[in-house]
PDB file of C-alpha atoms in Angstrom:
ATOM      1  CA  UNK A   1       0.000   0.000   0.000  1.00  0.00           C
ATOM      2  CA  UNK A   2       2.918   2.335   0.968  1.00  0.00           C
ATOM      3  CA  UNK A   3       4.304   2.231  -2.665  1.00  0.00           C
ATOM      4  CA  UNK A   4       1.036   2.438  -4.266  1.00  0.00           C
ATOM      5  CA  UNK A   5       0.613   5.712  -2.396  1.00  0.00           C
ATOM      6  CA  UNK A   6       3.853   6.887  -3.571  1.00  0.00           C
ATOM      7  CA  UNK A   7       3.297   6.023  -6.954  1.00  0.00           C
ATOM      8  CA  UNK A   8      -0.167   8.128  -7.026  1.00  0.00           C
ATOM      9  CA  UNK A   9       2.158  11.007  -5.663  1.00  0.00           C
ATOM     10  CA  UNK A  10       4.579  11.080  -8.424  1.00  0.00           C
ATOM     11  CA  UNK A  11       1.408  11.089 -11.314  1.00  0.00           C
ATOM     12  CA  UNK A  12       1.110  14.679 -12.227  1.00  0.00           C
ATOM     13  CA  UNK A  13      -0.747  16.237 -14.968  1.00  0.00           C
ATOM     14  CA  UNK A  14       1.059  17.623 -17.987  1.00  0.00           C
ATOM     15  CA  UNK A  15      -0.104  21.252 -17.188  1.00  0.00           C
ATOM     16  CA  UNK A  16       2.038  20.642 -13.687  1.00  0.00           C
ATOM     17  CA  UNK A  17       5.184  20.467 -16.192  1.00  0.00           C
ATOM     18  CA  UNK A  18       3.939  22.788 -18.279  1.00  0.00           C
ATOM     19  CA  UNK A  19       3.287  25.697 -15.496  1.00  0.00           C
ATOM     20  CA  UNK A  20       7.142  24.132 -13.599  1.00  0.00           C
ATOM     21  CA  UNK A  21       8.431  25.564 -17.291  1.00  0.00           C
ATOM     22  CA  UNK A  22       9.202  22.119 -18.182  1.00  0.00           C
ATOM     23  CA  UNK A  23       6.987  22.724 -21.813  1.00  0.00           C
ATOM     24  CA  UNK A  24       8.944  20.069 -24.042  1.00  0.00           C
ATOM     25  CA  UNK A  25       8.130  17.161 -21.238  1.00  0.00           C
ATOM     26  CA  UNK A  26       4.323  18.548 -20.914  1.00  0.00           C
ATOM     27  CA  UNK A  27       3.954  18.282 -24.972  1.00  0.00           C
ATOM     28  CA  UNK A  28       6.037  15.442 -25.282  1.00  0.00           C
ATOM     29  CA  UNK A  29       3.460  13.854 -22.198  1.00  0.00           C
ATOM     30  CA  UNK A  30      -0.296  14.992 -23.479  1.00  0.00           C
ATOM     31  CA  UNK A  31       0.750  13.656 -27.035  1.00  0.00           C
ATOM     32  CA  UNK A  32       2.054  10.327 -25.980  1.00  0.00           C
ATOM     33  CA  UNK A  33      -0.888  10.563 -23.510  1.00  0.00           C
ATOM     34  CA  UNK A  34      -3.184  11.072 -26.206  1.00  0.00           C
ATOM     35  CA  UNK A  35      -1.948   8.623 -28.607  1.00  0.00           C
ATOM     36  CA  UNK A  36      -2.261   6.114 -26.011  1.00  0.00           C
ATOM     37  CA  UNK A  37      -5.218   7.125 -25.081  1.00  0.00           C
ATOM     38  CA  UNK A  38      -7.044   7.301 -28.512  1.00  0.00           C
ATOM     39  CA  UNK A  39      -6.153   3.866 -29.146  1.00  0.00           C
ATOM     40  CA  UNK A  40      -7.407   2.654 -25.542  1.00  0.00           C
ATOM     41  CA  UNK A  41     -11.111   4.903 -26.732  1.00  0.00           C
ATOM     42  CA  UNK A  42     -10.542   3.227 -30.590  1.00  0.00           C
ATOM     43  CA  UNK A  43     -10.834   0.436 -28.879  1.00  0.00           C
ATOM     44  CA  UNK A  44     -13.304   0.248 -25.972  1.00  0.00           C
ATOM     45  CA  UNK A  45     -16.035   3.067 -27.358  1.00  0.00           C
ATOM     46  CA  UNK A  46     -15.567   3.278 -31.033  1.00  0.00           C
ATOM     47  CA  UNK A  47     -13.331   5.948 -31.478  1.00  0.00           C
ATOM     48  CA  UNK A  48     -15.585   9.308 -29.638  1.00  0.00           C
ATOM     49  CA  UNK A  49     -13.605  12.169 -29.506  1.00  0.00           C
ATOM     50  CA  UNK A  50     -15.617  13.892 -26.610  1.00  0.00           C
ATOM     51  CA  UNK A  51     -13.978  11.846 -23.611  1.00  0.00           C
ATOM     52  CA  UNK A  52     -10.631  11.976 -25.208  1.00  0.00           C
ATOM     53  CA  UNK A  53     -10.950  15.709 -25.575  1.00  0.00           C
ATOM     54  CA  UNK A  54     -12.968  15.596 -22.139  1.00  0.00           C
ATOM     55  CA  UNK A  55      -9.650  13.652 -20.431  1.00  0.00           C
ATOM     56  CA  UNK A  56      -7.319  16.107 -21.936  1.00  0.00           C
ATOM     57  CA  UNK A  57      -8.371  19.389 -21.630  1.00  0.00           C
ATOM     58  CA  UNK A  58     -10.546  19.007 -18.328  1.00  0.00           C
ATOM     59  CA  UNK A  59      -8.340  16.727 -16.431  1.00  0.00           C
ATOM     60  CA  UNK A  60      -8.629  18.177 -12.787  1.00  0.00           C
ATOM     61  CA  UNK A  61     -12.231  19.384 -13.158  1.00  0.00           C
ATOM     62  CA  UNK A  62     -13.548  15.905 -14.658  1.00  0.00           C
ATOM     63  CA  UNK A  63     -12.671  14.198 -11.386  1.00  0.00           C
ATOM     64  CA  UNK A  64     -14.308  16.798  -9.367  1.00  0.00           C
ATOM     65  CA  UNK A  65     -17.478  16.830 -11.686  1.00  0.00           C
ATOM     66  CA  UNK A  66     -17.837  12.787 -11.331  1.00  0.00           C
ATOM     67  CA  UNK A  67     -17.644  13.459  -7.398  1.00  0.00           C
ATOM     68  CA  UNK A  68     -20.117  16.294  -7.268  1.00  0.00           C
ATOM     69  CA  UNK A  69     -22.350  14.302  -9.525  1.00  0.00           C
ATOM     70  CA  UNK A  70     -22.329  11.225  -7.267  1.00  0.00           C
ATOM     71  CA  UNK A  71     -22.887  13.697  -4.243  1.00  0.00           C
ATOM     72  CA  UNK A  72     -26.066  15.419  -5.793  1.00  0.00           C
ATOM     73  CA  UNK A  73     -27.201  12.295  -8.208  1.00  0.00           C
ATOM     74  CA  UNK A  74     -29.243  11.130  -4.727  1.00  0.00           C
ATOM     75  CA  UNK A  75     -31.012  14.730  -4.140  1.00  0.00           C
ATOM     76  CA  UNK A  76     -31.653  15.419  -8.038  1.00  0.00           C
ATOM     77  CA  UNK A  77     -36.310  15.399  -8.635  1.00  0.00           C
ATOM     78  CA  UNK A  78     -37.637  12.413  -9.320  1.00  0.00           C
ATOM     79  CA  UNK A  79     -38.983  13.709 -12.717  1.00  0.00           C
ATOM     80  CA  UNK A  80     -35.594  14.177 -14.193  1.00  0.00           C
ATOM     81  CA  UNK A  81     -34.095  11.640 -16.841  1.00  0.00           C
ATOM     82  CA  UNK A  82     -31.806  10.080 -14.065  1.00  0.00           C
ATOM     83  CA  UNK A  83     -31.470   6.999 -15.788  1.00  0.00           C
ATOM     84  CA  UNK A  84     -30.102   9.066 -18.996  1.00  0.00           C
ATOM     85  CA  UNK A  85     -27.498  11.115 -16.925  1.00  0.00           C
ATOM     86  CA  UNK A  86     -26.497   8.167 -15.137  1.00  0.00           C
ATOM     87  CA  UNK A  87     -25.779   6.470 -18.391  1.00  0.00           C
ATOM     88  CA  UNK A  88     -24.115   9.579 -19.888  1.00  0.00           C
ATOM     89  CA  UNK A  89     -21.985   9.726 -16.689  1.00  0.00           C
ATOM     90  CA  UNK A  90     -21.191   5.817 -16.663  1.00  0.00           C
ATOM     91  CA  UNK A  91     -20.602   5.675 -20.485  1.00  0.00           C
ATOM     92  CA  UNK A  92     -18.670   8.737 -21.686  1.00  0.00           C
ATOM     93  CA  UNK A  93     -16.999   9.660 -18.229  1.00  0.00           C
ATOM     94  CA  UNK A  94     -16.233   7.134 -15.652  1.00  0.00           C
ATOM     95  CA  UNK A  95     -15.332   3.951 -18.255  1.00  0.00           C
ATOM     96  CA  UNK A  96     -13.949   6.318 -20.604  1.00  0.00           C
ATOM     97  CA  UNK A  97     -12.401   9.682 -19.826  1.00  0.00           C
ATOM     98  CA  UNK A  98     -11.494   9.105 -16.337  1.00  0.00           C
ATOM     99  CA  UNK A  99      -9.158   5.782 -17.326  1.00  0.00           C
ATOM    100  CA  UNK A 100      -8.014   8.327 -20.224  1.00  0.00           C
ATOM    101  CA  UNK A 101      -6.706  10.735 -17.124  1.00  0.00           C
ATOM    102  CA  UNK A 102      -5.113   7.572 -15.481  1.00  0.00           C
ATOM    103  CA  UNK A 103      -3.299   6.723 -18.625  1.00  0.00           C
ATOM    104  CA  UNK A 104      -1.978  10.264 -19.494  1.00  0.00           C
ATOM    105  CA  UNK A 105      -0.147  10.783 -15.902  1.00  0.00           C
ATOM    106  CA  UNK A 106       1.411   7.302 -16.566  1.00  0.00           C
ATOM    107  CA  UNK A 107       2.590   8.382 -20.007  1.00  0.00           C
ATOM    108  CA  UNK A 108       3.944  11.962 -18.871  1.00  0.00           C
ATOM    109  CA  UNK A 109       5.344  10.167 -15.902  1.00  0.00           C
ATOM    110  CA  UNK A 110       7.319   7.973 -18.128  1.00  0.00           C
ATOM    111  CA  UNK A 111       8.420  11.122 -19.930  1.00  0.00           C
ATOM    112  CA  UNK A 112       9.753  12.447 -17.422  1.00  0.00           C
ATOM    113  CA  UNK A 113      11.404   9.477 -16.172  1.00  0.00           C
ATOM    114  CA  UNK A 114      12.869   9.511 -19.767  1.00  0.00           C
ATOM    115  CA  UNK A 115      13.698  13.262 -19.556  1.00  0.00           C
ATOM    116  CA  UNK A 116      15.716  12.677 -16.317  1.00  0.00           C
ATOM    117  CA  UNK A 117      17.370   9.871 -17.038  1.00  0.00           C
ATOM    118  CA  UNK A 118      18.782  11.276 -20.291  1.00  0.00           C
ATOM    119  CA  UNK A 119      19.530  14.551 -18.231  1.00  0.00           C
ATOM    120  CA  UNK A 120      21.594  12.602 -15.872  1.00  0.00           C
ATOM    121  CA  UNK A 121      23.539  10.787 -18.607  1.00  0.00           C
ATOM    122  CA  UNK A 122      24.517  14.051 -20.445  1.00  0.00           C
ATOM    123  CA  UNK A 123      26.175  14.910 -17.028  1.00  0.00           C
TER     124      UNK A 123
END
C-alpha cells in the first residue's frame, strides 16, 4: 500500500510540467498521452472524440465533476431523466475519460522518467 501511495504522488498532470516551465516534457506527455489514449477509446467506445478531448483538456475538473455528480445524483427530482445522466456519466466519463486521465499521468510520468534519465547521462 505504501508504494502504491507513492506512486499516485509522483502522477502529475502535464499542465504541472507545463506551469514548472518544463513545456517540451508537458507536450512530449499529453501527445504520448493522447496517442495512447485514442487507441485505448478506438478500442473500448468506437473511437468518440468527446472523452478523449474531455480527459485532456478538463483533467482536474472531470474528477471533481464525477464526485459532485455522485454527491447530488441522490437529491436530483424524481422527474428528471436520471437513468439518462447516469448512463451519460457511466458511459462517456467514468469507463472512458477518467481511465483516459489515469493513462496520461502514466505516459507523462514515463516522460519524465525519460527526460531525467537522459539529463543525468549528459552529465
Amino acid at each position: 500500500m505504501k508504494y502504491l501511495s507513492i506512486i499516485f504522488q509522483s502522477l502529475k498532470s502535464p499542465w504541472y510540467y507545463w506551469y514548472q516551465g518544463r513545456k517540451l516534457v508537458a507536450i512530449c506527455g499529453m501527445g504520448l498521452g493522447m496517442a495512447v489514449t485514442g487507441l485505448f477509446i478506438g478500442l473500448t467506445a468506437g473511437l468518440s472524440l468527446f472523452p478523449l478531448v474531455l480527459a485532456l483538456a478538463f483533467d482536474h475538473l472531470l474528477i471533481v465533476f464525477v464526485v459532485l455528480y455522485l454527491i447530488l445524483r441522490f437529491s436530483l427530482p424524481a422527474y428528471l431523466p436520471i437513468a439518462l445522466a447516469d448512463w451519460f456519466m457511466v458511459k462517456q466519463l467514468v469507463l472512458i475519460a477518467l481511465p483516459g486521465i489515469l493513462i496520461t499521468r502514466v505516459c507523462t510520468l514515463g516522460v519524465v522518467t525519460l527526460a531525467e534519465r537522459d539529463f543525468d547521462c549528459a552529465d
